[in-house]
Short mmCIF file of C-alpha atoms and ligand atoms in Angstrom, two decimals:
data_model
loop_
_atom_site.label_atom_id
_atom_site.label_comp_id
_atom_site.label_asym_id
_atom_site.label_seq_id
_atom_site.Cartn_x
_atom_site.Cartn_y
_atom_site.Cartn_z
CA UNK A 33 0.00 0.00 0.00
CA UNK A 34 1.11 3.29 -0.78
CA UNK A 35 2.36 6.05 2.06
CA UNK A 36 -0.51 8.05 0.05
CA UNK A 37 -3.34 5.75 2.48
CA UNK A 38 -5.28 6.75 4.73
CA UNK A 39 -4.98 5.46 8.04
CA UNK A 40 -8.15 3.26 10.35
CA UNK A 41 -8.41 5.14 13.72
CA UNK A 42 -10.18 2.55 16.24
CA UNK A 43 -10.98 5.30 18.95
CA UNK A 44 -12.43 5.07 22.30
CA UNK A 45 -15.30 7.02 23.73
CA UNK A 46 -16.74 7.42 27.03
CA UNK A 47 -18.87 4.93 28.78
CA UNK A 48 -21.18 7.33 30.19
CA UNK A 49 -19.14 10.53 31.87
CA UNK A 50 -17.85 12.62 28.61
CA UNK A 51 -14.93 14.58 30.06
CA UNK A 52 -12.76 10.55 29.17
CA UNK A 53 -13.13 11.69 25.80
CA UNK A 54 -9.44 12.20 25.72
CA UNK A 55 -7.72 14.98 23.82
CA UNK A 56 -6.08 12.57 21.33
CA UNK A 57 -9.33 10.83 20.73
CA UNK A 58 -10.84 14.68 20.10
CA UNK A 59 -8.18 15.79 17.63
CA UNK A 60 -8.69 12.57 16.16
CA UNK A 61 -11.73 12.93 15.17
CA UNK A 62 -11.42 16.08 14.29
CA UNK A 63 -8.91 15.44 11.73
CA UNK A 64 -10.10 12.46 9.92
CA UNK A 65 -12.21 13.02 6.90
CA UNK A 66 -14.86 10.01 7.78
CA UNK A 67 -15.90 8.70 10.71
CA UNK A 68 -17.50 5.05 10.70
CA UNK A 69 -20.00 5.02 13.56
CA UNK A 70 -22.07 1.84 15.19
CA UNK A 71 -25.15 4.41 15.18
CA UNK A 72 -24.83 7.54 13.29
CA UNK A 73 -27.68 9.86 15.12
CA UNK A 74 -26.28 8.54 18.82
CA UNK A 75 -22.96 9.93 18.16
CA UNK A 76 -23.79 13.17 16.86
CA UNK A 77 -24.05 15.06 20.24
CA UNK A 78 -20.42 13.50 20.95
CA UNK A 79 -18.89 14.62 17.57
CA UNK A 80 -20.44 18.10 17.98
CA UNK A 81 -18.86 18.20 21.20
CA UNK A 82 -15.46 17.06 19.30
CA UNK A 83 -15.81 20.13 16.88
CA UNK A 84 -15.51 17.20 14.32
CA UNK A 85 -17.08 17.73 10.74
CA UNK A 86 -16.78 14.36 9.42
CA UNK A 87 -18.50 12.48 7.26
CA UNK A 88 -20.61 10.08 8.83
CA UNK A 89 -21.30 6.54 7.75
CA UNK A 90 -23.10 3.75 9.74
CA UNK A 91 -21.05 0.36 10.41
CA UNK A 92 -23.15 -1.58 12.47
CA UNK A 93 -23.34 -5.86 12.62
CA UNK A 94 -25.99 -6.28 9.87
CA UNK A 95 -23.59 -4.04 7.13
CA UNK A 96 -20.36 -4.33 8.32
CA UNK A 97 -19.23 -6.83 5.42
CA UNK A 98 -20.42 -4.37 2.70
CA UNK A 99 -19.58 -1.30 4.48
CA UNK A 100 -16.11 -2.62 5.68
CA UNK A 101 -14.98 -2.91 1.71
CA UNK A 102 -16.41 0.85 0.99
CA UNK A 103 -14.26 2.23 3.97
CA UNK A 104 -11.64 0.41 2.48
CA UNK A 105 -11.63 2.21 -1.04
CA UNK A 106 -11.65 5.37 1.36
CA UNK A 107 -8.65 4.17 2.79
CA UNK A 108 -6.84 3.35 -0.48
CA UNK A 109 -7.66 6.63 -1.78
CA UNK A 110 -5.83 8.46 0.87
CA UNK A 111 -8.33 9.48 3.61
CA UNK A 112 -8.11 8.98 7.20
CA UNK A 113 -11.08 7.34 8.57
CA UNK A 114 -11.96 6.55 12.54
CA UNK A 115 -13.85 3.95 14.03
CA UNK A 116 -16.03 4.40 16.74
CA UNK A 117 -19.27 2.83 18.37
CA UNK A 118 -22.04 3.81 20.81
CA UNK A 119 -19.74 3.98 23.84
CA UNK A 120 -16.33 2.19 24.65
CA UNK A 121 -13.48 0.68 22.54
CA UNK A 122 -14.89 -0.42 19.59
CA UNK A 123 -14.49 -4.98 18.88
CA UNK A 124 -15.26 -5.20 22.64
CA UNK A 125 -18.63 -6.61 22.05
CA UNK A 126 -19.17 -4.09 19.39
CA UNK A 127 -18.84 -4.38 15.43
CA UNK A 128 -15.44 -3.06 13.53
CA UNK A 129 -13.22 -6.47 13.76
CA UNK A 130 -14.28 -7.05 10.01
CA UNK A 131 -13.18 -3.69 9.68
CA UNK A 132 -9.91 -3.55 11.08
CA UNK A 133 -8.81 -7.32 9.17
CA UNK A 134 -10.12 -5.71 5.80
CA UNK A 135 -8.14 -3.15 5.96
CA UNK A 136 -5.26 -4.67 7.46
CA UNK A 137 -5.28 -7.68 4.36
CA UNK A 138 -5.43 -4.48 2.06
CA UNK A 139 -1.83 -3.32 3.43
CA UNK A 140 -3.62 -0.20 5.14
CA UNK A 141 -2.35 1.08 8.67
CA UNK A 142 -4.29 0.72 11.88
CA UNK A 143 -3.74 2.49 15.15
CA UNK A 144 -5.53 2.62 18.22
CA UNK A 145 -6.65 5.65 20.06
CA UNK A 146 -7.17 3.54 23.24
CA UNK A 147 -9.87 5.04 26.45
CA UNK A 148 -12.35 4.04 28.13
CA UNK A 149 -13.68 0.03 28.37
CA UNK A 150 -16.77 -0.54 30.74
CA UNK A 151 -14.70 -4.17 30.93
CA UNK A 152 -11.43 -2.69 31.96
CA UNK A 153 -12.68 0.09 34.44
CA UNK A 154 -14.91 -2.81 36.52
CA UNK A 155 -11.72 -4.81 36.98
CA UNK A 156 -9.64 -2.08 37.90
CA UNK A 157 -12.16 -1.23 40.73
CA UNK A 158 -12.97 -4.85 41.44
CA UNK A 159 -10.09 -6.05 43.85
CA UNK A 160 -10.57 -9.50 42.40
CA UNK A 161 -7.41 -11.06 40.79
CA UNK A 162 -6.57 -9.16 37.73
CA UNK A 163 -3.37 -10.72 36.58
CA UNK A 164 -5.23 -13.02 34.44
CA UNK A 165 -9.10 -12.57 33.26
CA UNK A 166 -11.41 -13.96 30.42
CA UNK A 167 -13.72 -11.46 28.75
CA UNK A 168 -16.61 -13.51 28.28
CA UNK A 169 -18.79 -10.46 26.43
CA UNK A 170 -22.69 -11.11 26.32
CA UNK A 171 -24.11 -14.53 27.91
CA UNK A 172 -26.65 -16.06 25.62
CA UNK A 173 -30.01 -14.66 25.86
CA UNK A 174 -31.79 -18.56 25.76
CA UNK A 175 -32.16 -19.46 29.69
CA UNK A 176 -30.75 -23.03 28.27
CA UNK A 177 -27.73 -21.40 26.25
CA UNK A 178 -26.87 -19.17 29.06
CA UNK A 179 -26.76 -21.86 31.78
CA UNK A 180 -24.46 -24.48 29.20
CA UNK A 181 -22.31 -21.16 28.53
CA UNK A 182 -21.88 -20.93 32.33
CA UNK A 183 -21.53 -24.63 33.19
CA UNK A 184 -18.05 -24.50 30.53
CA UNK A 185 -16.38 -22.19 32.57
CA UNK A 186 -17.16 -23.51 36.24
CA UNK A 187 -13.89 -24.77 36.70
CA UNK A 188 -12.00 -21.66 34.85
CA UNK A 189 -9.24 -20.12 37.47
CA UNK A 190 -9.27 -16.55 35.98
CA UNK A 191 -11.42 -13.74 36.88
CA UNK A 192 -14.40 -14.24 34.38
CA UNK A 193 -15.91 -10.45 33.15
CA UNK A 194 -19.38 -10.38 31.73
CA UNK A 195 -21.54 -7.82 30.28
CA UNK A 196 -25.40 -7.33 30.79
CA UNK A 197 -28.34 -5.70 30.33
CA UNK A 198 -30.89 -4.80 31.96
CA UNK A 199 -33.56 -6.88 30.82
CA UNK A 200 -31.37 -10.07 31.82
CA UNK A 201 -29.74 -9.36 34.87
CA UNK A 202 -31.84 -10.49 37.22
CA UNK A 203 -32.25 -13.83 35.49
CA UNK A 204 -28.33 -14.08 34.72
CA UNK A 205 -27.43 -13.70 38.56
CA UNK A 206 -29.61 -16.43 39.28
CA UNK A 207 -27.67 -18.80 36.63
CA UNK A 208 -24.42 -17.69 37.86
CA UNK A 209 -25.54 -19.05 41.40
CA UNK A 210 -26.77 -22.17 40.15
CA UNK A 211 -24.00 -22.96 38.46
CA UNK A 212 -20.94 -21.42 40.38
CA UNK A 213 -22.61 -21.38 43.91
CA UNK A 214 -24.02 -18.84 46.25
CA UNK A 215 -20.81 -18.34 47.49
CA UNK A 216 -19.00 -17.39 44.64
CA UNK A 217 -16.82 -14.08 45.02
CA UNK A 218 -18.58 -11.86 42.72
CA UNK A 219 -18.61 -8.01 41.75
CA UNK A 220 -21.29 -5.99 39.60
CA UNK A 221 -20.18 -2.84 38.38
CA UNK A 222 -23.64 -0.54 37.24
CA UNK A 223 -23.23 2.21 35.63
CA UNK A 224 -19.70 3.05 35.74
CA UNK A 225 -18.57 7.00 35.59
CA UNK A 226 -22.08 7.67 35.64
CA UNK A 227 -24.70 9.71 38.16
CA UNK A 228 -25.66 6.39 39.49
CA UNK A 229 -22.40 4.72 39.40
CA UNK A 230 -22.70 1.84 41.78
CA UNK A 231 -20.20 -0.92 42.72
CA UNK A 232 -21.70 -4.19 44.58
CA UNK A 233 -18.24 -6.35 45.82
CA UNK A 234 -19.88 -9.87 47.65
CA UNK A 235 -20.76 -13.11 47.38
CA UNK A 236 -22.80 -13.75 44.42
CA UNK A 237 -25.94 -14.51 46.90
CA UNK A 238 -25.49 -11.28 48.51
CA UNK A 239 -25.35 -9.70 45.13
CA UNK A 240 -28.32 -11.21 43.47
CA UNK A 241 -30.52 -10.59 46.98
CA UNK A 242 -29.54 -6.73 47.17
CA UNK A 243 -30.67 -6.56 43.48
CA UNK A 244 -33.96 -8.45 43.49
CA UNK A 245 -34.73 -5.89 46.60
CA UNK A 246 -34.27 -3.00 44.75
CA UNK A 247 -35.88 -1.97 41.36
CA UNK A 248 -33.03 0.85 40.78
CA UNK A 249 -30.32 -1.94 40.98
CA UNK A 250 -32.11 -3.49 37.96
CA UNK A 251 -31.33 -0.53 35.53
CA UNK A 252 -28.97 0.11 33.81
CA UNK A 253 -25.77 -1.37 32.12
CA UNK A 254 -23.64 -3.76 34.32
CA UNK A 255 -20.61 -5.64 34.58
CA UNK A 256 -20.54 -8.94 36.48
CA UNK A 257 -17.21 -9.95 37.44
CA UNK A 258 -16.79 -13.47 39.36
CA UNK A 259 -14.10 -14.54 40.99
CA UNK A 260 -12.16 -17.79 38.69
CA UNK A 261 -12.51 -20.93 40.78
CA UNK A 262 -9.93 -21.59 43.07
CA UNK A 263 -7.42 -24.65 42.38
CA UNK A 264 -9.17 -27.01 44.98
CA UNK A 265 -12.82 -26.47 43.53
CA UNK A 266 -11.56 -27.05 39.82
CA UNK A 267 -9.43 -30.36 41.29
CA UNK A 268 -12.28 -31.59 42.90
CA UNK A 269 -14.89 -30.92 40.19
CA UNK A 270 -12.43 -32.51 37.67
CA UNK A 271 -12.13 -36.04 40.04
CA UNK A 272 -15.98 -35.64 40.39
CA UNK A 273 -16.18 -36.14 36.10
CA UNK A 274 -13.52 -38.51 36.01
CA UNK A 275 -15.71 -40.47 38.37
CA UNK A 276 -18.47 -39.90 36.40
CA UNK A 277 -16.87 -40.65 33.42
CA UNK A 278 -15.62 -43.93 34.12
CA UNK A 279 -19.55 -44.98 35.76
CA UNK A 280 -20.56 -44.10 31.95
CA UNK A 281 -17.89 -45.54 29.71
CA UNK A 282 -18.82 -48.77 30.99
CA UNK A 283 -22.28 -48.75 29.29
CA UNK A 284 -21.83 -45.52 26.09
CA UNK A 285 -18.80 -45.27 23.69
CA UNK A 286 -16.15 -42.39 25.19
CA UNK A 287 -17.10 -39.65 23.21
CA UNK A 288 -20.69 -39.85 24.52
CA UNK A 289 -19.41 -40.76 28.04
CA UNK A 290 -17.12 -37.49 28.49
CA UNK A 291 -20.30 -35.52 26.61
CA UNK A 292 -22.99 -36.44 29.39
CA UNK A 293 -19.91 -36.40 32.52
CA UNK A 294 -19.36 -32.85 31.70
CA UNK A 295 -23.09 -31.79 31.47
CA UNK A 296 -23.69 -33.35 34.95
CA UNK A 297 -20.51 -32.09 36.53
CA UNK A 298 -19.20 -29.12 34.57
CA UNK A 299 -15.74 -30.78 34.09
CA UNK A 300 -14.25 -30.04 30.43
CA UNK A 301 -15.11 -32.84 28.10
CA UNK A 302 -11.94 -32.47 26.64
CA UNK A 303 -10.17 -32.92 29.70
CA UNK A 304 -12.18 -35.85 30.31
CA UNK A 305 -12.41 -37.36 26.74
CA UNK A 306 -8.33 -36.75 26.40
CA UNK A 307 -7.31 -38.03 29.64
CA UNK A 308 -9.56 -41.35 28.63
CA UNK A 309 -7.45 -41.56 25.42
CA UNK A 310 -3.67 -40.72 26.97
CA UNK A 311 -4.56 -43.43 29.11
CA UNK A 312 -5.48 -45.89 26.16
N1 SAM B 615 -17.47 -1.48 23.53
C1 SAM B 615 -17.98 -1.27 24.86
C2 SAM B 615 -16.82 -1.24 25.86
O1 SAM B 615 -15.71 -0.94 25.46
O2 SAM B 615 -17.05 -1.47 27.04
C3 SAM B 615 -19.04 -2.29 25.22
C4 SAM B 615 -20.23 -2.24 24.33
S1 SAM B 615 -21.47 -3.43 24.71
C5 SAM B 615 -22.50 -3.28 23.32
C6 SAM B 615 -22.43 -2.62 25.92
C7 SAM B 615 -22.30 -3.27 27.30
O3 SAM B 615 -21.13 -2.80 27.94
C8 SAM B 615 -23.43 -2.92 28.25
O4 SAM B 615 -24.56 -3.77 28.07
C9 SAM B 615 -22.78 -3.17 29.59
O5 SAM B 615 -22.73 -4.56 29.87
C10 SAM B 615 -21.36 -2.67 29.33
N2 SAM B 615 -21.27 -1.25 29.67
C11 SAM B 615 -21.14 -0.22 28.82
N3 SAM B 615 -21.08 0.94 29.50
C12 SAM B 615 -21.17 0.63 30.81
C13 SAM B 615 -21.18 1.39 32.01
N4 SAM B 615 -21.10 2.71 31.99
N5 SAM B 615 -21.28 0.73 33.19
C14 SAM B 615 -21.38 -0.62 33.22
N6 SAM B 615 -21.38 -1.39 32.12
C15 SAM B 615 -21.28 -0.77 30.93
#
């Protein structure tokens, strides 16, 4: 690609307060001649506020395959474009990763203009283990999906950061209890850098009860962060499916055996299924 490209801007926005709009982000988008936004008409108060003059186009998850190609042309014919969604770093459960390998594969600079991540800031306030975390984005919104979803990562040792909505969290804290226990070290970040910022650090019982007792605690947009299982509970869990395991290989090929052991016990069937086969 020539020097004569344009370069992608993946810039961050706030999450709710708007002086983290950082200054780099503002000149940013002041400078670029298009701006690629998740919803065109939510962002216009922000770019206003930027003293940006863009060009607007929507990217959003039902045109980002056709869009992602005309941004490219942009690109290739020397403008500077920036990427931004409704609020946060855009890919973090938001469209743009099309994007960013389109324009990549056609030789074109990227570079981030990195801020605020509702992910990020609720582990930096959560005092839970942050040396190692999975991002686990959106749970499923099927009461069946959600629960299998949960039941994979029962034994997972790393702090495990989810994001939710309103219309699910009461029925998502529930899951997480059946699945990873009542007492669970948990934290639910609502409404971070916002008027009614509000940051619940207990067990996931305690959580769940303060927010079924309280409508306000329902609204919003939340973080749940729970604790990764310690090594004991993911030891015992994983001797719990071997046992399991080895009840059902004696009657259903190993495949189907490890399958059904780590639906009852939440021990990974891979674990199960490959331990079965080093041992063959
Ligand atoms: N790209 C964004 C980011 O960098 O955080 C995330 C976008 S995702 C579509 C929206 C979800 O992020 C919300 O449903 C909520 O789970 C979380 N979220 C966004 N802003 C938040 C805030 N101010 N407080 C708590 N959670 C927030």
């Amino acid at each position: 690609m020539s020097s004569d490209a344009g370069r992608l801007w993946i810039v961050a926005t706030p999450i709710g307060n708007l002086h983290d709009l950082s200054p780099r982000a503002r000149d940013t988008l002041r400078d670029v001649g298009l701006i690629a936004a998740e919803d065109t008409r939510h962002s216009a108060p922000l770019l206003a506020q930027a003293g940006s003059r863009a060009r607007l186009v929507a990217l959003h998850e039902h045109n980002e395959r056709d869009e992602a190609a005309h941004i490219v042309e942009q690109l290739r014919a020397g403008i500077d474009v920036a990427l931004i969604c409704d609020a946060g770093t855009p890919l973090i459960s938001d469209p743009g990763f099309r994007l960013v390998r389109a324009a990549r594969e056609a030789g074109c600079e990227v570079s981030p203009v990195p801020g605020p991540c509702a992910a990020i800031a609720a582990l930096s306030v959560a005092g839970l283990p942050s040396d190692r975390f999975a991002f686990e984005g959106f749970l499923p919104a099927k009461a069946s999906a959600r629960r299998e979803r949960l039941q994979t990562l029962v034994a997972e040792p790393r702090t495990l950061i989810f994001y939710e909505s309103s219309h699910r969290i009461v029925e998502s804290l529930a899951d997480a209890i059946a699945v990873f226990g009542a007492a669970r070290a948990a934290v639910l970040a609502r409404e971070l850098t916002k008027l009614f910022e509000t940051i619940i650090a207990a067990p996931l019982g305690d959580i769940a009860a303060r927010v079924a007792a309280d409508a306000n605690q329902q609204r919003g947009e939340f973080v749940l962060l729970v604790a990764g299982a310690e090594g004991d509970a993911a030891d015992a869990q994983l001797a719990e499916g071997r046992r399991v395991f080895a009840l059902l290989r004696e009657e259903l090929p190993p495949a189907r055996a490890a399958k059904l052991a780590a639906a009852i016990t939440g021990a990974s069937r891979k674990a199960l299924y490959e331990g079965d086969r080093a041992r063959d």
